[in-house]
């Protein structure tokens, strides 16, 4: 078994009402691949509960996380992105990671964070279909594809796209 992400540091954002598969699938997949994965939440030690009652504990607060410490920032969907984008520290972390050329990956409703961070404009991306208008209004070109990569920005539509999403993130971090 090769550890294709050995030495890579990944931040995965957490907030209440996250989509359970969109957080746990990448978290476990990337740890399996050798990455150091950190859960970034509203506050260190805060337990965030998914829409189905699964819990995840934040390792660090968004206000204490620094984009330069990570190779990628992953944003799961569910209702959590609507709560995440109300936290200026979370938006700043995503914006700075993108500005530093880090991989920023969003699935489902997480593309809302890209719009709030001001990094959707002029980009090709996808999201859950119900927020297509939000993405277009943010200046993005919306595509109905399992995964869309535009530079270091990687997006997917829904939980069923997770294999494509994770494969593209691994390719971006390995290449």
JSON list of C-alpha atoms in Angstrom, two decimals:
[
{"chain": "A", "resi": 1, "resn": "UNK", "atom": "CA", "xyz": [0.00, 0.00, 0.00]},
{"chain": "A", "resi": 2, "resn": "UNK", "atom": "CA", "xyz": [1.35, 3.38, -0.97]},
{"chain": "A", "resi": 3, "resn": "UNK", "atom": "CA", "xyz": [0.68, 6.39, 1.15]},
{"chain": "A", "resi": 4, "resn": "UNK", "atom": "CA", "xyz": [0.15, 8.87, -1.66]},
{"chain": "A", "resi": 5, "resn": "UNK", "atom": "CA", "xyz": [-0.54, 11.76, 0.73]},
{"chain": "A", "resi": 6, "resn": "UNK", "atom": "CA", "xyz": [2.24, 11.12, 3.26]},
{"chain": "A", "resi": 7, "resn": "UNK", "atom": "CA", "xyz": [3.51, 14.48, 4.49]},
{"chain": "A", "resi": 8, "resn": "UNK", "atom": "CA", "xyz": [0.44, 16.40, 3.33]},
{"chain": "A", "resi": 9, "resn": "UNK", "atom": "CA", "xyz": [-1.60, 18.45, 5.80]},
{"chain": "A", "resi": 10, "resn": "UNK", "atom": "CA", "xyz": [-5.32, 18.81, 5.17]},
{"chain": "A", "resi": 11, "resn": "UNK", "atom": "CA", "xyz": [-7.90, 20.92, 6.99]},
{"chain": "A", "resi": 12, "resn": "UNK", "atom": "CA", "xyz": [-11.50, 19.72, 6.82]},
{"chain": "A", "resi": 13, "resn": "UNK", "atom": "CA", "xyz": [-14.10, 22.22, 7.99]},
{"chain": "A", "resi": 14, "resn": "UNK", "atom": "CA", "xyz": [-16.84, 21.23, 10.43]},
{"chain": "A", "resi": 15, "resn": "UNK", "atom": "CA", "xyz": [-20.00, 22.91, 11.62]},
{"chain": "A", "resi": 16, "resn": "UNK", "atom": "CA", "xyz": [-23.35, 21.69, 12.91]},
{"chain": "A", "resi": 17, "resn": "UNK", "atom": "CA", "xyz": [-25.66, 20.06, 10.35]},
{"chain": "A", "resi": 18, "resn": "UNK", "atom": "CA", "xyz": [-22.78, 18.84, 8.15]},
{"chain": "A", "resi": 19, "resn": "UNK", "atom": "CA", "xyz": [-23.50, 16.08, 5.63]},
{"chain": "A", "resi": 20, "resn": "UNK", "atom": "CA", "xyz": [-22.06, 13.01, 7.32]},
{"chain": "A", "resi": 21, "resn": "UNK", "atom": "CA", "xyz": [-20.55, 11.28, 4.27]},
{"chain": "A", "resi": 22, "resn": "UNK", "atom": "CA", "xyz": [-19.09, 14.50, 2.87]},
{"chain": "A", "resi": 23, "resn": "UNK", "atom": "CA", "xyz": [-17.07, 15.01, 6.05]},
{"chain": "A", "resi": 24, "resn": "UNK", "atom": "CA", "xyz": [-16.23, 11.47, 7.13]},
{"chain": "A", "resi": 25, "resn": "UNK", "atom": "CA", "xyz": [-15.47, 9.90, 3.72]},
{"chain": "A", "resi": 26, "resn": "UNK", "atom": "CA", "xyz": [-12.66, 12.38, 2.85]},
{"chain": "A", "resi": 27, "resn": "UNK", "atom": "CA", "xyz": [-11.42, 12.52, 6.46]},
{"chain": "A", "resi": 28, "resn": "UNK", "atom": "CA", "xyz": [-10.93, 8.75, 6.63]},
{"chain": "A", "resi": 29, "resn": "UNK", "atom": "CA", "xyz": [-9.81, 8.36, 3.00]},
{"chain": "A", "resi": 30, "resn": "UNK", "atom": "CA", "xyz": [-7.07, 10.96, 3.34]},
{"chain": "A", "resi": 31, "resn": "UNK", "atom": "CA", "xyz": [-5.89, 9.65, 6.71]},
{"chain": "A", "resi": 32, "resn": "UNK", "atom": "CA", "xyz": [-5.70, 6.20, 5.10]},
{"chain": "A", "resi": 33, "resn": "UNK", "atom": "CA", "xyz": [-3.56, 7.76, 2.37]},
{"chain": "A", "resi": 34, "resn": "UNK", "atom": "CA", "xyz": [-1.11, 9.09, 4.98]},
{"chain": "A", "resi": 35, "resn": "UNK", "atom": "CA", "xyz": [-2.25, 12.71, 5.28]},
{"chain": "A", "resi": 36, "resn": "UNK", "atom": "CA", "xyz": [-2.38, 14.59, 8.56]},
{"chain": "A", "resi": 37, "resn": "UNK", "atom": "CA", "xyz": [-6.05, 15.66, 8.64]},
{"chain": "A", "resi": 38, "resn": "UNK", "atom": "CA", "xyz": [-7.20, 18.36, 11.06]},
{"chain": "A", "resi": 39, "resn": "UNK", "atom": "CA", "xyz": [-10.86, 19.10, 11.80]},
{"chain": "A", "resi": 40, "resn": "UNK", "atom": "CA", "xyz": [-11.36, 22.87, 11.89]},
{"chain": "A", "resi": 41, "resn": "UNK", "atom": "CA", "xyz": [-14.50, 24.14, 13.62]},
{"chain": "A", "resi": 42, "resn": "UNK", "atom": "CA", "xyz": [-16.01, 27.15, 15.29]},
{"chain": "A", "resi": 43, "resn": "UNK", "atom": "CA", "xyz": [-13.95, 26.55, 18.42]},
{"chain": "A", "resi": 44, "resn": "UNK", "atom": "CA", "xyz": [-11.38, 23.99, 19.54]},
{"chain": "A", "resi": 45, "resn": "UNK", "atom": "CA", "xyz": [-12.99, 21.00, 21.22]},
{"chain": "A", "resi": 46, "resn": "UNK", "atom": "CA", "xyz": [-16.49, 21.91, 20.00]},
{"chain": "A", "resi": 47, "resn": "UNK", "atom": "CA", "xyz": [-18.54, 18.85, 19.08]},
{"chain": "A", "resi": 48, "resn": "UNK", "atom": "CA", "xyz": [-20.36, 19.39, 15.78]},
{"chain": "A", "resi": 49, "resn": "UNK", "atom": "CA", "xyz": [-23.31, 17.16, 14.98]},
{"chain": "A", "resi": 50, "resn": "UNK", "atom": "CA", "xyz": [-24.30, 16.07, 11.47]},
{"chain": "A", "resi": 51, "resn": "UNK", "atom": "CA", "xyz": [-27.83, 16.25, 10.20]},
{"chain": "A", "resi": 52, "resn": "UNK", "atom": "CA", "xyz": [-28.11, 12.54, 11.12]},
{"chain": "A", "resi": 53, "resn": "UNK", "atom": "CA", "xyz": [-26.67, 12.90, 14.63]},
{"chain": "A", "resi": 54, "resn": "UNK", "atom": "CA", "xyz": [-23.04, 11.82, 14.01]},
{"chain": "A", "resi": 55, "resn": "UNK", "atom": "CA", "xyz": [-20.51, 13.80, 15.99]},
{"chain": "A", "resi": 56, "resn": "UNK", "atom": "CA", "xyz": [-17.09, 15.16, 15.10]},
{"chain": "A", "resi": 57, "resn": "UNK", "atom": "CA", "xyz": [-14.89, 17.20, 17.42]},
{"chain": "A", "resi": 58, "resn": "UNK", "atom": "CA", "xyz": [-12.94, 20.22, 16.19]},
{"chain": "A", "resi": 59, "resn": "UNK", "atom": "CA", "xyz": [-9.19, 19.86, 16.66]},
{"chain": "A", "resi": 60, "resn": "UNK", "atom": "CA", "xyz": [-8.70, 23.60, 16.23]},
{"chain": "A", "resi": 61, "resn": "UNK", "atom": "CA", "xyz": [-10.78, 26.76, 15.90]},
{"chain": "A", "resi": 62, "resn": "UNK", "atom": "CA", "xyz": [-10.98, 28.47, 12.51]},
{"chain": "A", "resi": 63, "resn": "UNK", "atom": "CA", "xyz": [-9.70, 31.64, 14.21]},
{"chain": "A", "resi": 64, "resn": "UNK", "atom": "CA", "xyz": [-6.52, 29.76, 15.19]},
{"chain": "A", "resi": 65, "resn": "UNK", "atom": "CA", "xyz": [-5.98, 27.92, 11.88]},
{"chain": "A", "resi": 66, "resn": "UNK", "atom": "CA", "xyz": [-3.49, 29.35, 9.38]},
{"chain": "A", "resi": 67, "resn": "UNK", "atom": "CA", "xyz": [-3.75, 28.63, 5.66]},
{"chain": "A", "resi": 68, "resn": "UNK", "atom": "CA", "xyz": [0.03, 28.30, 5.34]},
{"chain": "A", "resi": 69, "resn": "UNK", "atom": "CA", "xyz": [-0.09, 25.27, 7.66]},
{"chain": "A", "resi": 70, "resn": "UNK", "atom": "CA", "xyz": [-2.18, 23.23, 5.19]},
{"chain": "A", "resi": 71, "resn": "UNK", "atom": "CA", "xyz": [-1.83, 21.87, 1.68]},
{"chain": "A", "resi": 72, "resn": "UNK", "atom": "CA", "xyz": [-5.62, 21.70, 1.24]},
{"chain": "A", "resi": 73, "resn": "UNK", "atom": "CA", "xyz": [-8.85, 22.89, 2.78]},
{"chain": "A", "resi": 74, "resn": "UNK", "atom": "CA", "xyz": [-11.91, 20.68, 2.28]},
{"chain": "A", "resi": 75, "resn": "UNK", "atom": "CA", "xyz": [-15.44, 21.94, 2.84]},
{"chain": "A", "resi": 76, "resn": "UNK", "atom": "CA", "xyz": [-18.24, 19.39, 3.29]},
{"chain": "A", "resi": 77, "resn": "UNK", "atom": "CA", "xyz": [-21.84, 20.24, 2.51]},
{"chain": "A", "resi": 78, "resn": "UNK", "atom": "CA", "xyz": [-25.17, 19.76, 4.17]},
{"chain": "A", "resi": 79, "resn": "UNK", "atom": "CA", "xyz": [-26.65, 22.78, 5.93]},
{"chain": "A", "resi": 80, "resn": "UNK", "atom": "CA", "xyz": [-23.28, 23.43, 7.63]},
{"chain": "A", "resi": 81, "resn": "UNK", "atom": "CA", "xyz": [-21.93, 25.79, 4.92]},
{"chain": "A", "resi": 82, "resn": "UNK", "atom": "CA", "xyz": [-24.78, 28.21, 5.62]},
{"chain": "A", "resi": 83, "resn": "UNK", "atom": "CA", "xyz": [-23.58, 28.31, 9.23]},
{"chain": "A", "resi": 84, "resn": "UNK", "atom": "CA", "xyz": [-19.86, 28.31, 8.30]},
{"chain": "A", "resi": 85, "resn": "UNK", "atom": "CA", "xyz": [-20.16, 31.36, 6.11]},
{"chain": "A", "resi": 86, "resn": "UNK", "atom": "CA", "xyz": [-21.39, 33.37, 9.09]},
{"chain": "A", "resi": 87, "resn": "UNK", "atom": "CA", "xyz": [-17.96, 32.91, 10.70]},
{"chain": "A", "resi": 88, "resn": "UNK", "atom": "CA", "xyz": [-15.47, 35.47, 9.32]},
{"chain": "A", "resi": 89, "resn": "UNK", "atom": "CA", "xyz": [-12.52, 33.31, 10.45]},
{"chain": "A", "resi": 90, "resn": "UNK", "atom": "CA", "xyz": [-13.74, 30.38, 8.35]},
{"chain": "A", "resi": 91, "resn": "UNK", "atom": "CA", "xyz": [-14.20, 32.56, 5.27]},
{"chain": "A", "resi": 92, "resn": "UNK", "atom": "CA", "xyz": [-10.77, 34.12, 5.81]},
{"chain": "A", "resi": 93, "resn": "UNK", "atom": "CA", "xyz": [-9.12, 30.68, 6.09]},
{"chain": "A", "resi": 94, "resn": "UNK", "atom": "CA", "xyz": [-10.66, 29.53, 2.80]},
{"chain": "A", "resi": 95, "resn": "UNK", "atom": "CA", "xyz": [-9.82, 32.80, 1.02]},
{"chain": "A", "resi": 96, "resn": "UNK", "atom": "CA", "xyz": [-6.21, 32.79, 2.23]},
{"chain": "A", "resi": 97, "resn": "UNK", "atom": "CA", "xyz": [-5.71, 29.13, 1.32]},
{"chain": "A", "resi": 98, "resn": "UNK", "atom": "CA", "xyz": [-6.94, 29.85, -2.19]},
{"chain": "A", "resi": 99, "resn": "UNK", "atom": "CA", "xyz": [-4.79, 32.99, -2.49]},
{"chain": "A", "resi": 100, "resn": "UNK", "atom": "CA", "xyz": [-1.75, 30.95, -1.42]},
{"chain": "A", "resi": 101, "resn": "UNK", "atom": "CA", "xyz": [-2.37, 28.41, -4.20]},
{"chain": "A", "resi": 102, "resn": "UNK", "atom": "CA", "xyz": [-3.54, 25.66, -1.86]},
{"chain": "A", "resi": 103, "resn": "UNK", "atom": "CA", "xyz": [-6.15, 23.13, -2.93]},
{"chain": "A", "resi": 104, "resn": "UNK", "atom": "CA", "xyz": [-9.62, 24.29, -1.90]},
{"chain": "A", "resi": 105, "resn": "UNK", "atom": "CA", "xyz": [-12.28, 21.61, -2.35]},
{"chain": "A", "resi": 106, "resn": "UNK", "atom": "CA", "xyz": [-16.03, 22.03, -1.82]},
{"chain": "A", "resi": 107, "resn": "UNK", "atom": "CA", "xyz": [-18.85, 19.53, -2.23]},
{"chain": "A", "resi": 108, "resn": "UNK", "atom": "CA", "xyz": [-22.62, 19.99, -2.40]},
{"chain": "A", "resi": 109, "resn": "UNK", "atom": "CA", "xyz": [-23.76, 23.20, -0.65]},
{"chain": "A", "resi": 110, "resn": "UNK", "atom": "CA", "xyz": [-20.16, 24.00, 0.35]},
{"chain": "A", "resi": 111, "resn": "UNK", "atom": "CA", "xyz": [-19.76, 26.07, -2.82]},
{"chain": "A", "resi": 112, "resn": "UNK", "atom": "CA", "xyz": [-21.62, 28.77, -0.86]},
{"chain": "A", "resi": 113, "resn": "UNK", "atom": "CA", "xyz": [-18.34, 29.25, 1.04]},
{"chain": "A", "resi": 114, "resn": "UNK", "atom": "CA", "xyz": [-16.51, 29.89, -2.24]},
{"chain": "A", "resi": 115, "resn": "UNK", "atom": "CA", "xyz": [-19.01, 32.62, -3.08]},
{"chain": "A", "resi": 116, "resn": "UNK", "atom": "CA", "xyz": [-18.76, 34.15, 0.40]},
{"chain": "A", "resi": 117, "resn": "UNK", "atom": "CA", "xyz": [-14.95, 34.08, 0.20]},
{"chain": "A", "resi": 118, "resn": "UNK", "atom": "CA", "xyz": [-15.08, 35.88, -3.16]},
{"chain": "A", "resi": 119, "resn": "UNK", "atom": "CA", "xyz": [-13.29, 33.10, -5.04]},
{"chain": "A", "resi": 120, "resn": "UNK", "atom": "CA", "xyz": [-16.11, 31.75, -7.23]},
{"chain": "A", "resi": 121, "resn": "UNK", "atom": "CA", "xyz": [-16.11, 34.64, -9.72]},
{"chain": "A", "resi": 122, "resn": "UNK", "atom": "CA", "xyz": [-14.71, 33.63, -13.09]},
{"chain": "A", "resi": 123, "resn": "UNK", "atom": "CA", "xyz": [-14.29, 29.99, -12.06]},
{"chain": "A", "resi": 124, "resn": "UNK", "atom": "CA", "xyz": [-15.72, 26.81, -13.50]},
{"chain": "A", "resi": 125, "resn": "UNK", "atom": "CA", "xyz": [-17.37, 24.83, -10.71]},
{"chain": "A", "resi": 126, "resn": "UNK", "atom": "CA", "xyz": [-20.23, 22.61, -9.67]},
{"chain": "A", "resi": 127, "resn": "UNK", "atom": "CA", "xyz": [-22.41, 22.23, -6.61]},
{"chain": "A", "resi": 128, "resn": "UNK", "atom": "CA", "xyz": [-25.69, 20.72, -5.55]},
{"chain": "A", "resi": 129, "resn": "UNK", "atom": "CA", "xyz": [-28.17, 21.74, -8.25]},
{"chain": "A", "resi": 130, "resn": "UNK", "atom": "CA", "xyz": [-30.36, 23.79, -5.90]},
{"chain": "A", "resi": 131, "resn": "UNK", "atom": "CA", "xyz": [-27.61, 26.42, -5.45]},
{"chain": "A", "resi": 132, "resn": "UNK", "atom": "CA", "xyz": [-26.74, 26.69, -9.15]},
{"chain": "A", "resi": 133, "resn": "UNK", "atom": "CA", "xyz": [-28.31, 30.17, -9.31]},
{"chain": "A", "resi": 134, "resn": "UNK", "atom": "CA", "xyz": [-26.22, 31.28, -6.31]},
{"chain": "A", "resi": 135, "resn": "UNK", "atom": "CA", "xyz": [-23.05, 30.16, -8.08]},
{"chain": "A", "resi": 136, "resn": "UNK", "atom": "CA", "xyz": [-23.99, 31.84, -11.35]},
{"chain": "A", "resi": 137, "resn": "UNK", "atom": "CA", "xyz": [-24.89, 35.03, -9.47]},
{"chain": "A", "resi": 138, "resn": "UNK", "atom": "CA", "xyz": [-21.47, 34.86, -7.77]},
{"chain": "A", "resi": 139, "resn": "UNK", "atom": "CA", "xyz": [-19.91, 34.97, -11.25]},
{"chain": "A", "resi": 140, "resn": "UNK", "atom": "CA", "xyz": [-19.05, 31.29, -11.70]},
{"chain": "A", "resi": 141, "resn": "UNK", "atom": "CA", "xyz": [-19.67, 29.09, -14.71]},
{"chain": "A", "resi": 142, "resn": "UNK", "atom": "CA", "xyz": [-21.73, 26.22, -13.29]},
{"chain": "A", "resi": 143, "resn": "UNK", "atom": "CA", "xyz": [-21.32, 22.72, -14.74]},
{"chain": "A", "resi": 144, "resn": "UNK", "atom": "CA", "xyz": [-23.40, 19.62, -13.99]},
{"chain": "A", "resi": 145, "resn": "UNK", "atom": "CA", "xyz": [-20.49, 17.18, -13.63]},
{"chain": "A", "resi": 146, "resn": "UNK", "atom": "CA", "xyz": [-19.39, 14.82, -10.82]},
{"chain": "A", "resi": 147, "resn": "UNK", "atom": "CA", "xyz": [-16.21, 16.82, -10.25]},
{"chain": "A", "resi": 148, "resn": "UNK", "atom": "CA", "xyz": [-14.88, 20.07, -11.69]},
{"chain": "A", "resi": 149, "resn": "UNK", "atom": "CA", "xyz": [-11.32, 21.27, -11.25]},
{"chain": "A", "resi": 150, "resn": "UNK", "atom": "CA", "xyz": [-10.33, 24.83, -12.09]},
{"chain": "A", "resi": 151, "resn": "UNK", "atom": "CA", "xyz": [-6.73, 25.29, -11.06]},
{"chain": "A", "resi": 152, "resn": "UNK", "atom": "CA", "xyz": [-6.55, 24.50, -7.34]},
{"chain": "A", "resi": 153, "resn": "UNK", "atom": "CA", "xyz": [-10.32, 24.77, -6.91]},
{"chain": "A", "resi": 154, "resn": "UNK", "atom": "CA", "xyz": [-12.12, 21.39, -6.86]},
{"chain": "A", "resi": 155, "resn": "UNK", "atom": "CA", "xyz": [-15.89, 21.02, -6.57]},
{"chain": "A", "resi": 156, "resn": "UNK", "atom": "CA", "xyz": [-18.45, 18.20, -6.60]},
{"chain": "A", "resi": 157, "resn": "UNK", "atom": "CA", "xyz": [-22.25, 17.97, -6.49]},
{"chain": "A", "resi": 158, "resn": "UNK", "atom": "CA", "xyz": [-23.38, 15.37, -3.95]},
{"chain": "A", "resi": 159, "resn": "UNK", "atom": "CA", "xyz": [-22.35, 12.37, -1.81]},
{"chain": "A", "resi": 160, "resn": "UNK", "atom": "CA", "xyz": [-22.49, 9.98, -4.79]},
{"chain": "A", "resi": 161, "resn": "UNK", "atom": "CA", "xyz": [-19.66, 12.02, -6.35]},
{"chain": "A", "resi": 162, "resn": "UNK", "atom": "CA", "xyz": [-17.29, 11.46, -3.40]},
{"chain": "A", "resi": 163, "resn": "UNK", "atom": "CA", "xyz": [-15.07, 8.89, -5.20]},
{"chain": "A", "resi": 164, "resn": "UNK", "atom": "CA", "xyz": [-14.44, 11.40, -8.04]},
{"chain": "A", "resi": 165, "resn": "UNK", "atom": "CA", "xyz": [-14.01, 14.26, -5.57]},
{"chain": "A", "resi": 166, "resn": "UNK", "atom": "CA", "xyz": [-11.44, 12.45, -3.43]},
{"chain": "A", "resi": 167, "resn": "UNK", "atom": "CA", "xyz": [-9.57, 11.08, -6.45]},
{"chain": "A", "resi": 168, "resn": "UNK", "atom": "CA", "xyz": [-9.25, 14.61, -7.88]},
{"chain": "A", "resi": 169, "resn": "UNK", "atom": "CA", "xyz": [-8.02, 16.01, -4.56]},
{"chain": "A", "resi": 170, "resn": "UNK", "atom": "CA", "xyz": [-5.40, 13.25, -4.33]},
{"chain": "A", "resi": 171, "resn": "UNK", "atom": "CA", "xyz": [-4.30, 13.96, -7.91]},
{"chain": "A", "resi": 172, "resn": "UNK", "atom": "CA", "xyz": [-3.99, 17.68, -7.16]},
{"chain": "A", "resi": 173, "resn": "UNK", "atom": "CA", "xyz": [-1.96, 17.06, -3.99]},
{"chain": "A", "resi": 174, "resn": "UNK", "atom": "CA", "xyz": [0.22, 14.37, -5.57]},
{"chain": "A", "resi": 175, "resn": "UNK", "atom": "CA", "xyz": [0.97, 16.14, -8.84]}
]
